[in-house]
Amino acid sequence: MTQHIAQVAIDIPLARLFDYRTIEAEPGDIGRRVIVPFGKGRAEGLQVGILVALVAPGEHDAVAPEATLKPLHSIDRDLAPLPADLINLARFAANYYQFPLGATLLGFLPPALRQLRFRLPPPPAYRLTEAGRQHIATLKPNARAQQTLAARLNEGAQAREALKPFNAHLTRWLREGWVEGCLPRADHTPTIAPPLTDEQEATLTALRQSHGFGIHLIHGITGSGKTEVYLQRSADIIAAGQQVLILVPEIHLTPQFTERILHRFPNQHIVLLHSLLADGERLAAWMSCLTGKADIVLGTRLALFAPLARLGLIVVDEEHDTSYKQGEGLRYSARDLAIWRARQTNAQILLGSATPSLETWHNARRGRYPLHTLAARAIRGAALPEIRLIDTRTDRPRQGLSRTLTEAIEAGLKRGEQSLIFINRRGYAPALVCNACQHIVDCPRCTAHQVLHRGSQGNRLLCHHCGHEQPAPSTCPNCGSHDLRAGGQGTQRVEETLAERFPGARILRVDRDSTRRKGEFAAMREAIQRHEVDLIVGTQILAKGHDFPDLTQVGIIGADHALQAPDFRASERLFAQLMQVSGRAGRAEKPGTVWIQTDWPQHPLFVALRHHDYAGFAQHTLRERRESGLPPFMHLAILRAEAAHMTSAIAFLETAKACLPSPASVTLFDPVAALITRIAHHERAQLLVQSTHREALQAYLKLWTPLLRTLPTRGVRWSLDVDPTEF
């Protein structure tokens, strides 16, 4: 047997592969899960890795002499190897985001496969093979249990749970090849595709005429039927024998989307992949992808890394959503990596949004992406809601609600219609304030106010950054006064106010606190759809992906806070959020109205919003970005550092800035404290790197990052964020 040197990726914070001797590995093993001896202090001295290359001795630059290399411990041939395109995707992501390849590639795997030992999940169902059909013809009449098992399997695939009484026979039949694992029979009623609007038809025709790789932006207003375009294009791809990957920002925010896919494709294997799955569920879903059984994969950003050998279409729904950006570890943008993967696999990719990110819109306007517009709602008779601004300088809110908004809610109740009061602040109030000295109770661990929450155990203060929780004090920690008040509005307080003003109304609060337990959000959504609720108080959980026919009014509280944020993307995010939540109103035949309370009704953002003018807002904001030298006209990276003391974090960043002179095309700014300076007792600072050319920035980062890894940290933790969404 030929000796090779196996190059293995291991999940450790070192940007290199590790070499091992092997005589059993073959080229077909590249991409397989392997077990290797590594380091000390680990369980059995072994570590999980991925075999990414085999080279002949003397044909590579080894870190250590070949004679000193340890032998590869074992190769897991129970699993198919990762497809080459997934390994290439990992290489690109590691290079672009300046992250170790091993940590990147192993991060693609389900948690169970990162452990030394794991058990493959049993198949969800079983069916007869051709050999099995021949076998049951030979069964004796007195073999009653086997006759019953055969009769059930003759009806079609049977769920594993239904065959438990026959486990002993089933094990033997599986071993003999008389049955095989499969998917359970679909229990969803298939739905017929609705007739398309002219705009949908034109978009779908254009997509069908585009073959192979192509990036398409579908800019459709809320309720315009973007999902129907996705579904019908998916049907084309599946009919051609290829697979579809659909990415959504957050799986529990789009239950109706999920239901439509399940009902439209009851005979296809549909896989859900997201972080809310238990480890066993996630492993089973991932294995369906690896073995080629999956036809459609629906999931959050982590689903992008599903092994799909026949990928023909990628859909990125709500492509503007910042949830597609990973905030720790490999800080990747799922949208951007999806484009790269589509190009690599020659797949078509659809980017859909009512409010595209300015980067995507800029590319479309420059002609880099074909732009398909859906400007009318898909349901006959449905129209965009009327947006009205309430000037809170003259119509002052009482307990968060202005007179105009209160009257509108009352009128809606009299008509028997539902209203949504949107406030993107959970809890009772954003702060606890002393009336005597104006002291605000802060988190002892962070530079942030603690949020007042009310519950069955009394008032408590909770930090939404670090999770620190404590009972609300009865006296001011600063002056000892008993005169404390809730400052501002949260969902709990708005719910309380509505209950006082409309005692006969059925009120439901939908936020992260009220939907913590599994199934709670689904139950709440169904209650709204059945009109068991009159008034809904909700956060961004209800802003997108929901269709409530009786909801005709949306009242928006606290929108002005985002306009005061120092983040340059704040207005873009606010416009997208308000457009999304406004789109919940009047989605059926009943007209909708949106009421926005603001101190700045003449602000360009609200003026554009009133006219549903995303294009005008984008043009205005892009002009500001160009003049200010901000994305998409500037490319950014941020080096972040945190330590017990700010001086240590700043000192590390100063050293980092000085370790490699930057070319004229790249600018490094001085280190500064982060916007939230302290979180969980860690002081935070950052250093901004920018360039007008992406290639110049990448070239600098490739030289700079290896030097950063050699710097003494002295208690400092650092990370590099390429293309940050906030700073």
XYZ file of C-alpha atoms in Angstrom:
727
model
C 0.000 0.000 0.000
C 1.227 3.502 -0.797
C 2.200 5.783 2.031
C 0.684 9.259 1.965
C 0.768 12.309 4.119
C -2.759 13.244 5.169
C -3.458 16.940 5.638
C -6.169 17.330 8.238
C -8.254 20.317 9.325
C -8.800 20.436 13.087
C -11.049 22.764 15.074
C -8.411 24.808 16.870
C -7.482 28.521 16.621
C -4.452 27.949 14.393
C -4.519 28.891 10.721
C -2.896 25.729 9.361
C -3.488 22.099 8.481
C -1.849 19.218 10.338
C 0.106 16.378 8.747
C -0.227 12.670 9.559
C 1.210 9.481 8.072
C -1.246 7.044 6.522
C -1.244 3.987 4.306
C -4.985 3.329 4.382
C -6.248 6.636 3.002
C -7.252 6.877 -0.652
C -8.140 9.888 -2.820
C -11.822 9.000 -2.355
C -11.414 9.618 1.367
C -10.811 13.343 0.939
C -13.613 15.108 2.779
C -14.140 12.304 5.273
C -14.296 12.670 9.020
C -11.087 11.344 10.603
C -9.778 10.787 14.126
C -6.229 11.924 14.796
C -3.903 12.032 17.794
C -3.472 15.614 18.858
C -1.958 17.412 21.827
C -2.291 16.562 25.456
C -5.064 16.870 27.977
C -7.778 15.901 25.495
C -9.950 12.812 25.862
C -7.753 9.833 24.868
C -5.408 12.318 23.178
C -7.619 12.197 20.066
C -9.364 14.860 18.057
C -11.933 14.976 15.247
C -10.753 16.379 11.934
C -11.569 16.469 8.231
C -9.181 15.015 5.664
C -8.736 17.766 3.080
C -5.733 16.555 1.042
C -3.399 13.613 0.425
C 0.140 14.250 -0.808
C 3.059 12.002 -1.533
C 6.062 12.214 0.818
C 8.474 14.919 -0.248
C 5.867 16.771 -2.317
C 4.838 19.322 0.266
C 6.344 21.739 2.743
C 5.996 19.887 6.025
C 6.065 21.735 9.318
C 7.794 18.725 10.906
C 10.092 16.054 9.403
C 8.090 13.247 7.834
C 9.678 10.640 10.083
C 8.308 12.380 13.160
C 4.709 12.576 11.918
C 2.132 10.661 13.918
C -0.007 8.088 12.116
C -3.624 8.812 11.318
C -5.726 7.034 13.933
C -8.836 6.153 11.884
C -11.036 7.127 8.953
C -14.805 7.209 9.419
C -16.144 5.432 6.362
C -19.626 5.105 7.807
C -20.202 8.642 6.538
C -19.925 9.815 2.961
C -17.178 12.401 2.416
C -18.025 16.076 2.310
C -18.476 17.222 -1.282
C -15.564 19.105 -2.809
C -17.636 22.267 -3.277
C -18.255 22.452 0.483
C -14.538 22.163 1.216
C -13.878 24.887 -1.349
C -16.531 27.050 0.311
C -14.766 26.574 3.650
C -11.433 27.565 2.107
C -12.927 30.719 0.618
C -14.717 31.681 3.851
C -11.588 31.088 5.935
C -9.466 33.194 3.574
C -11.951 36.032 3.163
C -12.957 36.349 6.823
C -9.434 35.648 8.096
C -10.426 32.655 10.204
C -8.681 29.285 10.698
C -9.685 26.705 8.096
C -10.067 23.926 10.657
C -12.444 25.929 12.823
C -14.335 26.985 9.692
C -14.712 23.500 8.212
C -15.553 21.716 11.469
C -18.049 24.501 12.173
C -19.961 23.338 9.095
C -20.684 20.006 10.810
C -23.559 19.287 13.197
C -22.410 19.284 16.858
C -22.755 15.481 17.095
C -20.141 14.942 14.359
C -17.605 17.080 16.208
C -17.559 14.502 19.018
C -15.241 11.487 19.005
C -18.161 9.098 19.312
C -21.631 9.506 17.922
C -24.526 7.334 16.863
C -26.118 7.680 13.477
C -29.826 8.380 13.934
C -32.151 5.569 12.868
C -34.167 6.251 9.726
C -37.561 7.869 10.323
C -39.304 5.190 8.258
C -38.759 1.873 6.459
C -39.867 0.417 3.131
C -39.511 -2.890 1.312
C -36.698 -3.434 -1.163
C -37.097 -5.551 -4.292
C -35.348 -8.387 -2.452
C -37.795 -7.890 0.396
C -40.773 -8.271 -1.939
C -39.357 -11.559 -3.130
C -38.769 -12.676 0.465
C -42.307 -12.031 1.710
C -43.634 -14.239 -1.081
C -41.860 -17.150 0.669
C -43.202 -16.467 4.170
C -45.058 -19.324 5.782
C -48.694 -18.711 6.771
C -47.945 -19.408 10.448
C -45.286 -16.648 10.577
C -48.001 -14.272 11.729
C -45.810 -11.426 13.016
C -43.790 -11.346 9.811
C -46.952 -11.595 7.729
C -48.365 -8.571 9.558
C -45.101 -6.665 9.102
C -45.095 -7.524 5.399
C -48.731 -6.417 5.014
C -47.976 -3.033 6.543
C -44.881 -2.472 4.427
C -46.799 -3.495 1.316
C -48.964 -0.420 1.905
C -45.917 1.817 1.531
C -43.311 3.431 3.766
C -44.046 3.063 7.470
C -42.834 5.327 10.285
C -40.339 3.757 12.679
C -42.626 4.320 15.678
C -45.431 2.365 14.001
C -43.159 -0.669 13.562
C -41.885 -0.899 17.141
C -43.759 -4.175 17.850
C -41.720 -5.791 15.071
C -38.250 -4.518 16.073
C -36.659 -7.972 16.263
C -37.820 -8.941 12.766
C -37.105 -5.472 11.421
C -33.477 -5.661 12.567
C -33.009 -8.950 10.714
C -34.816 -7.714 7.601
C -32.620 -4.615 7.555
C -29.494 -6.749 7.924
C -30.606 -9.039 5.084
C -31.416 -6.109 2.819
C -35.150 -6.815 2.717
C -36.017 -3.323 4.007
C -34.263 0.027 3.818
C -34.525 3.332 5.605
C -36.557 6.047 3.934
C -38.774 9.025 4.615
C -42.265 8.695 6.074
C -45.232 9.158 3.790
C -46.285 12.771 3.544
C -49.250 13.704 5.715
C -49.685 17.178 4.244
C -52.517 17.967 1.888
C -51.033 19.227 -1.376
C -52.050 22.709 -2.376
C -52.533 23.984 -5.899
C -50.468 26.930 -7.032
C -52.584 30.085 -7.245
C -52.819 32.072 -10.483
C -49.943 34.482 -10.918
C -50.175 38.224 -11.342
C -48.694 39.722 -14.486
C -45.634 40.849 -12.524
C -45.111 37.405 -11.011
C -45.504 35.783 -14.407
C -42.963 38.128 -15.987
C -40.473 37.506 -13.180
C -40.859 33.742 -13.381
C -40.472 33.784 -17.159
C -37.236 35.746 -16.857
C -35.903 33.330 -14.241
C -36.735 30.327 -16.419
C -34.915 31.882 -19.364
C -31.770 32.338 -17.264
C -29.746 29.138 -17.150
C -27.005 28.271 -14.691
C -25.475 30.782 -12.331
C -27.141 34.152 -12.061
C -27.893 36.583 -9.219
C -31.447 37.934 -9.347
C -32.900 40.585 -7.049
C -36.657 40.264 -6.541
C -37.783 43.595 -5.117
C -41.375 43.054 -4.074
C -43.537 45.038 -1.700
C -44.972 43.218 1.304
C -47.720 40.888 0.165
C -46.654 40.991 -3.495
C -46.150 37.233 -3.762
C -42.361 36.811 -3.676
C -42.829 33.463 -1.935
C -45.003 32.164 -4.768
C -42.235 32.997 -7.237
C -39.774 31.087 -5.037
C -42.071 28.066 -4.880
C -42.785 27.853 -8.592
C -39.125 28.292 -9.483
C -38.279 25.607 -6.903
C -40.725 23.256 -8.621
C -38.825 23.785 -11.906
C -35.499 22.962 -10.257
C -36.803 19.848 -8.490
C -38.388 18.599 -11.720
C -34.934 18.877 -13.297
C -33.513 16.563 -10.598
C -31.716 19.290 -8.658
C -31.909 20.518 -5.064
C -33.159 23.779 -3.605
C -31.746 25.682 -0.627
C -34.000 28.338 0.925
C -32.541 30.629 3.582
C -34.708 32.653 5.960
C -33.473 35.103 8.625
C -35.009 33.328 11.631
C -36.932 30.080 11.313
C -39.562 30.815 13.988
C -40.433 34.155 12.363
C -41.573 32.536 9.130
C -43.922 29.660 10.078
C -46.349 30.403 7.247
C -43.504 30.200 4.747
C -42.578 26.796 6.181
C -46.166 25.561 6.010
C -46.532 26.629 2.391
C -43.417 24.695 1.407
C -44.560 21.571 3.256
C -47.988 21.662 1.638
C -46.780 22.587 -1.841
C -44.210 19.771 -1.981
C -45.715 16.895 0.045
C -43.929 14.257 -2.035
C -40.462 15.791 -1.785
C -38.036 15.335 1.060
C -37.946 18.660 2.897
C -35.278 19.250 5.521
C -35.310 21.951 8.191
C -31.905 23.093 9.466
C -31.564 25.659 12.236
C -30.037 26.076 15.686
C -33.302 25.382 17.546
C -33.134 21.707 16.574
C -31.900 19.175 19.111
C -28.511 17.670 18.250
C -30.075 14.403 17.102
C -32.622 16.180 14.905
C -29.954 18.349 13.358
C -27.725 15.334 12.669
C -30.589 13.468 10.989
C -31.436 16.501 8.829
C -27.794 17.008 7.854
C -27.404 13.318 7.005
C -30.387 13.557 4.660
C -28.455 16.236 2.801
C -25.163 14.303 2.780
C -26.799 11.158 1.417
C -28.561 13.091 -1.329
C -32.102 12.378 -0.105
C -33.010 16.020 0.546
C -34.866 17.842 -2.215
C -35.465 21.136 -0.397
C -33.484 22.497 2.545
C -35.099 25.309 4.494
C -33.184 26.969 7.275
C -31.327 29.851 8.819
C -27.807 30.943 7.949
C -26.222 27.662 9.130
C -28.225 25.779 6.458
C -25.945 27.401 3.882
C -23.344 24.781 4.794
C -25.559 21.756 4.122
C -23.809 19.239 1.830
C -25.859 19.373 -1.380
C -24.302 17.712 -4.386
C -27.142 18.603 -6.826
C -27.711 22.222 -5.833
C -29.604 24.122 -8.517
C -31.258 27.049 -6.716
C -30.546 29.176 -3.643
C -33.181 31.556 -2.286
C -32.199 34.204 0.273
C -35.479 35.582 1.595
C -35.381 38.993 3.333
C -31.817 39.276 2.086
C -31.362 42.609 3.863
C -31.820 41.117 7.335
C -28.820 41.474 9.640
C -29.529 38.020 11.093
C -27.647 36.642 8.086
C -24.443 38.024 9.620
C -22.803 35.727 12.170
C -21.710 37.677 15.248
C -19.040 35.393 16.713
C -16.503 32.807 15.591
C -16.450 32.877 11.801
C -18.124 36.255 11.290
C -19.564 35.509 7.877
C -22.425 36.935 5.846
C -24.656 34.052 4.748
C -26.006 36.139 1.869
C -22.547 36.866 0.498
C -21.333 33.289 0.917
C -24.549 32.056 -0.711
C -23.686 34.108 -3.798
C -20.188 32.618 -3.849
C -21.542 29.085 -3.457
C -24.089 29.624 -6.217
C -21.346 30.794 -8.564
C -19.183 27.800 -7.666
C -21.983 25.259 -8.213
C -23.485 27.022 -11.248
C -26.766 27.500 -9.380
C -29.274 30.299 -9.714
C -29.660 32.552 -6.669
C -32.650 34.719 -5.816
C -32.304 37.621 -3.366
C -35.746 38.709 -2.206
C -36.820 41.707 -0.138
C -39.279 44.585 0.085
C -36.357 46.689 1.342
C -33.111 45.334 -0.131
C -29.848 46.103 1.601
C -28.230 49.188 0.117
C -25.297 47.051 -1.051
C -27.626 44.770 -3.006
C -29.693 47.668 -4.363
C -26.525 49.467 -5.449
C -25.369 46.361 -7.339
C -28.751 46.019 -9.030
C -28.854 49.671 -10.071
C -25.355 49.302 -11.541
C -26.576 46.370 -13.620
C -24.636 43.655 -11.799
C -27.865 41.892 -10.784
C -31.040 41.664 -12.879
C -33.827 43.494 -11.012
C -37.356 42.061 -10.956
C -40.030 44.286 -9.429
C -43.321 43.231 -7.839
C -45.078 46.523 -7.150
C -48.635 45.306 -6.440
C -50.074 42.987 -3.827
C -50.857 39.491 -5.051
C -54.325 39.188 -3.489
C -57.025 40.757 -5.626
C -58.436 43.820 -3.873
C -55.557 44.102 -1.396
C -53.637 47.374 -1.392
C -50.737 48.825 0.516
C -51.795 50.379 3.807
C -52.142 54.111 4.233
C -49.341 55.424 6.442
C -50.203 58.345 8.731
C -47.764 60.240 10.932
C -48.801 61.414 14.394
C -46.858 64.524 15.444
C -46.143 63.806 19.101
C -44.928 67.357 19.683
C -48.582 68.447 19.618
C -50.403 65.173 20.308
C -48.408 64.222 23.390
C -48.599 60.514 24.278
C -49.958 59.461 27.659
C -48.361 56.234 28.877
C -47.000 55.753 25.373
C -50.255 56.234 23.426
C -51.272 59.475 21.714
C -54.921 60.533 21.528
C -55.001 59.898 17.774
C -53.641 56.372 18.105
C -55.993 55.594 21.007
C -59.005 56.722 18.968
C -57.867 54.669 15.965
C -57.552 51.552 18.117
C -61.010 52.140 19.547
C -62.504 52.564 16.073
C -60.884 49.319 14.947
C -62.358 47.468 17.911
C -65.826 48.757 17.038
C -65.402 47.460 13.485
C -64.382 44.040 14.824
C -60.881 44.321 13.361
C -57.487 43.553 14.874
C -54.751 46.076 15.672
C -51.038 45.539 16.233
C -49.159 47.909 18.540
C -45.512 47.601 17.593
C -42.768 48.593 20.029
C -39.354 47.023 19.667
C -38.564 47.103 23.383
C -39.457 44.162 25.561
C -39.899 44.398 29.314
C -41.929 46.927 31.261
C -39.698 49.980 30.826
C -36.211 50.612 29.401
C -34.989 52.117 32.686
C -35.720 52.665 36.373
C -35.314 56.380 37.151
C -35.108 58.314 40.406
C -37.346 61.410 40.341
C -35.297 63.056 43.081
C -31.800 62.927 41.534
C -32.543 61.578 38.018
C -30.247 58.615 38.640
C -30.807 55.666 36.259
C -30.035 52.198 37.570
C -27.261 50.742 35.422
C -25.990 47.200 35.026
C -23.036 46.626 37.380
C -21.353 44.558 34.651
C -22.033 46.708 31.573
C -22.198 50.329 30.477
C -25.924 50.007 29.870
C -29.162 50.628 31.718
C -30.971 47.683 33.224
C -34.462 47.081 31.866
C -37.398 46.901 34.265
C -39.431 43.681 33.966
C -42.590 42.788 35.868
C -43.516 39.211 36.671
C -45.122 36.867 39.160
C -42.107 37.241 41.460
C -42.237 41.031 41.495
C -40.292 43.739 39.702
C -36.833 42.787 38.481
C -34.044 44.526 36.601
C -32.483 42.664 33.694
C -29.531 43.565 31.487
C -30.285 42.665 27.876
C -26.560 42.573 27.069
C -25.082 40.232 29.673
C -28.196 38.740 31.290
C -27.456 40.054 34.804
C -30.665 40.039 36.853
C -31.557 41.451 40.255
C -34.650 42.544 42.193
C -35.682 46.130 41.496
C -34.582 48.319 44.435
C -37.193 50.095 46.558
C -34.917 53.100 47.076
C -32.540 54.979 44.801
C -29.004 53.490 44.984
C -27.618 57.009 44.547
C -29.609 59.229 46.947
C -31.834 56.836 48.889
C -35.092 58.386 47.680
C -38.187 56.196 47.471
C -39.465 58.214 44.502
C -38.605 55.807 41.678
C -40.460 55.565 38.379
C -40.455 53.476 35.235
C -38.768 55.461 32.466
C -40.149 54.905 28.984
C -42.261 52.153 27.480
C -41.753 48.445 26.979
C -44.112 45.768 25.701
C -45.323 44.892 29.209
C -46.197 48.496 30.006
C -47.997 49.013 26.706
C -49.976 45.830 27.360
C -50.925 47.181 30.799
C -51.965 50.557 29.344
C -54.146 48.937 26.685
C -55.818 46.756 29.307
C -56.679 49.874 31.338
C -58.066 51.821 28.359
C -59.851 48.937 26.632
C -60.979 46.621 29.443
C -63.171 44.529 27.150
C -60.492 43.843 24.543
C -58.640 40.546 24.251
C -54.945 41.493 24.385
C -51.926 39.360 23.532
C -48.251 40.268 24.056
C -45.795 38.629 21.658
C -42.124 39.136 22.450
C -39.093 37.069 23.365
C -40.198 36.830 26.999
C -43.685 35.535 26.221
C -42.514 32.998 23.601
C -39.630 31.325 25.427
C -41.189 27.859 25.662
C -41.384 25.592 22.646
C -44.709 25.884 20.870
C -45.786 29.127 22.550
C -45.252 31.300 19.502
C -47.072 28.869 17.204
C -50.043 28.840 19.590
C -50.097 32.643 19.705
C -49.958 32.910 15.922
C -52.880 30.512 15.571
C -54.874 32.463 18.159
C -54.366 35.649 16.130
C -55.380 33.923 12.900
C -58.544 32.541 14.539
C -59.372 36.077 15.713
C -59.278 35.046 19.358
C -57.272 38.242 19.938
C -58.282 41.869 19.355
C -55.104 43.787 20.208
C -51.563 42.489 19.763
C -48.532 44.087 21.390
C -45.469 42.858 19.544
C -41.787 43.323 18.803
C -39.873 42.465 15.624
C -40.993 38.833 16.044
C -44.208 39.933 14.309
C -42.616 42.305 11.821
C -42.272 39.898 8.907
C -43.491 36.653 7.431
C -47.007 36.679 8.906
C -50.359 37.035 7.195
C -53.285 37.926 9.476
C -56.365 38.703 7.331
C -58.270 40.575 10.058
C -55.360 42.778 11.108
C -56.071 46.180 9.586
C -54.199 48.623 11.829
C -50.622 48.946 13.010
C -49.583 51.505 15.589
C -45.835 52.119 15.910
C -44.366 53.446 19.158
C -40.781 54.531 19.816
C -39.517 54.643 16.225
C -37.595 57.867 16.889
C -35.069 56.119 19.134
C -33.383 54.484 16.124
C -32.934 57.853 14.403
C -30.766 58.966 17.337
C -28.480 55.936 17.186
C -24.842 56.602 16.207
C -24.749 53.580 13.867
C -24.618 54.739 10.243
C -26.918 51.860 9.257
C -29.595 52.886 11.777
C -31.845 54.652 9.265
C -31.581 51.777 6.774
C -32.574 49.270 9.452
C -35.393 51.454 10.723
C -36.858 51.963 7.259
C -36.756 48.215 6.585
C -38.323 47.413 9.941
C -41.124 49.949 9.562
C -41.854 48.833 6.009
C -42.014 45.228 7.171
C -44.287 45.821 10.152
C -46.474 48.175 8.101
C -46.918 45.333 5.653
C -48.851 43.338 8.268
C -51.841 45.696 7.832
C -54.533 45.220 5.207
C -53.136 42.127 3.483
C -56.615 40.908 2.466
C -59.633 42.819 1.164
C -59.935 45.065 4.220
C -57.888 48.274 3.849
C -55.049 48.849 6.275
C -53.775 51.906 8.120
C -50.441 52.438 9.842
C -50.024 55.077 12.555
C -46.485 56.179 13.402
C -45.849 58.353 16.455
C -42.873 60.660 15.899
C -41.398 63.983 16.943
C -39.966 64.396 13.421
C -42.758 63.898 10.883
C -40.781 65.860 8.245
C -37.769 63.544 8.426
C -36.886 62.230 4.924
C -37.203 58.659 6.178
C -40.832 59.149 7.220
C -41.637 61.115 4.067
C -40.373 58.212 1.925
C -42.182 55.723 4.145
C -45.513 57.516 3.714
C -45.237 57.055 -0.047
C -43.863 53.474 0.210
C -40.924 54.873 -1.714
C -38.028 52.533 -1.060
C -36.244 53.623 -4.253
C -36.346 57.275 -3.182
C -35.109 56.440 0.315
C -32.302 54.289 -1.103
C -31.207 56.990 -3.552
C -31.105 59.620 -0.782
C -29.237 57.353 1.645
C -26.742 56.117 -0.947
C -25.917 59.719 -1.812
C -25.192 60.369 1.878
C -23.077 57.209 2.051
C -21.038 58.214 -0.979
C -20.395 61.690 0.425
C -19.420 60.247 3.815
C -17.208 57.475 2.480
C -19.297 54.610 3.863
C -20.369 51.207 2.470
C -21.070 50.261 -0.232
C -18.552 52.846 -1.449
C -16.040 51.875 1.217
C -14.951 48.425 2.388
C -14.411 47.912 6.102
C -12.920 45.586 8.680
C -12.875 46.045 12.435
C -10.331 44.652 14.849
C -12.038 44.312 18.232
C -10.339 43.746 21.562
C -11.644 43.233 25.071
C -9.871 42.985 28.397
C -10.409 43.535 32.091
C -9.098 47.103 31.695
C -9.521 49.509 28.785
C -5.813 50.380 28.830
C -4.931 46.774 27.977
C -7.411 46.632 25.091
C -6.216 49.953 23.655
C -2.563 48.974 24.064
C -3.123 45.754 22.116
C -4.822 47.660 19.297
C -2.026 50.234 19.212
C 0.503 47.425 18.862
C -1.616 45.810 16.170
C -1.804 49.058 14.233
C 1.967 49.487 14.336
C 2.948 45.914 13.451
C 2.404 46.353 9.698
C 2.508 49.679 7.855
C -0.534 50.128 5.657
C -0.299 51.055 1.970
C -1.781 54.300 0.710
C -4.919 52.467 -0.418
C -5.703 51.246 3.122
C -6.425 53.428 6.156
C -6.109 52.347 9.783
C -7.789 54.627 12.327
C -6.760 55.098 15.933
C -8.199 52.666 18.480
C -11.311 53.900 20.294
C -13.663 52.576 22.940
C -16.643 50.618 21.601
C -20.097 52.180 21.695
C -21.032 49.915 24.622
C -17.737 50.174 26.430
C -18.193 47.374 28.941
C -20.124 44.097 28.737
C -19.933 41.479 31.508
C -16.964 43.251 33.161
C -14.952 43.247 29.920
C -13.821 46.609 28.531
C -14.174 46.802 24.756
C -12.261 48.772 22.136
C -11.934 48.626 18.359
C -9.795 49.696 15.440
C -11.335 50.473 12.057
C -9.616 49.497 8.797
C -10.995 50.764 5.495
C -10.273 50.949 1.788
C -12.140 52.011 -1.327
C -10.993 48.765 -2.966
C -11.993 45.361 -1.594
C -8.931 43.722 -3.158
C -6.561 46.161 -1.442
C -8.229 45.592 1.920
C -8.073 41.813 1.516
C -4.420 41.929 0.494
C -3.574 43.906 3.616
C -5.612 41.658 5.922
C -3.880 38.547 4.556
C -0.523 39.970 5.623
C -1.765 41.562 8.850
C -3.767 38.708 10.389
C -0.829 36.250 10.736
C 1.105 38.989 12.544
C -1.837 39.600 14.892
C -1.725 35.940 15.923
C 1.894 36.349 17.025
C 1.253 39.378 19.256
C 1.322 38.916 23.040
C -2.236 39.217 24.305
C -1.712 39.538 28.089
C -5.328 38.841 28.944
C -6.751 40.451 25.799
C -9.211 38.644 23.562
C -9.423 39.889 20.001
C -11.409 39.197 16.834
C -11.442 40.490 13.295
C -14.752 41.310 11.616
C -14.658 41.718 7.828
C -17.612 43.597 6.306
C -19.109 44.426 9.718
C -22.789 45.296 9.907
C -22.326 47.524 12.945
C -19.606 49.383 14.820
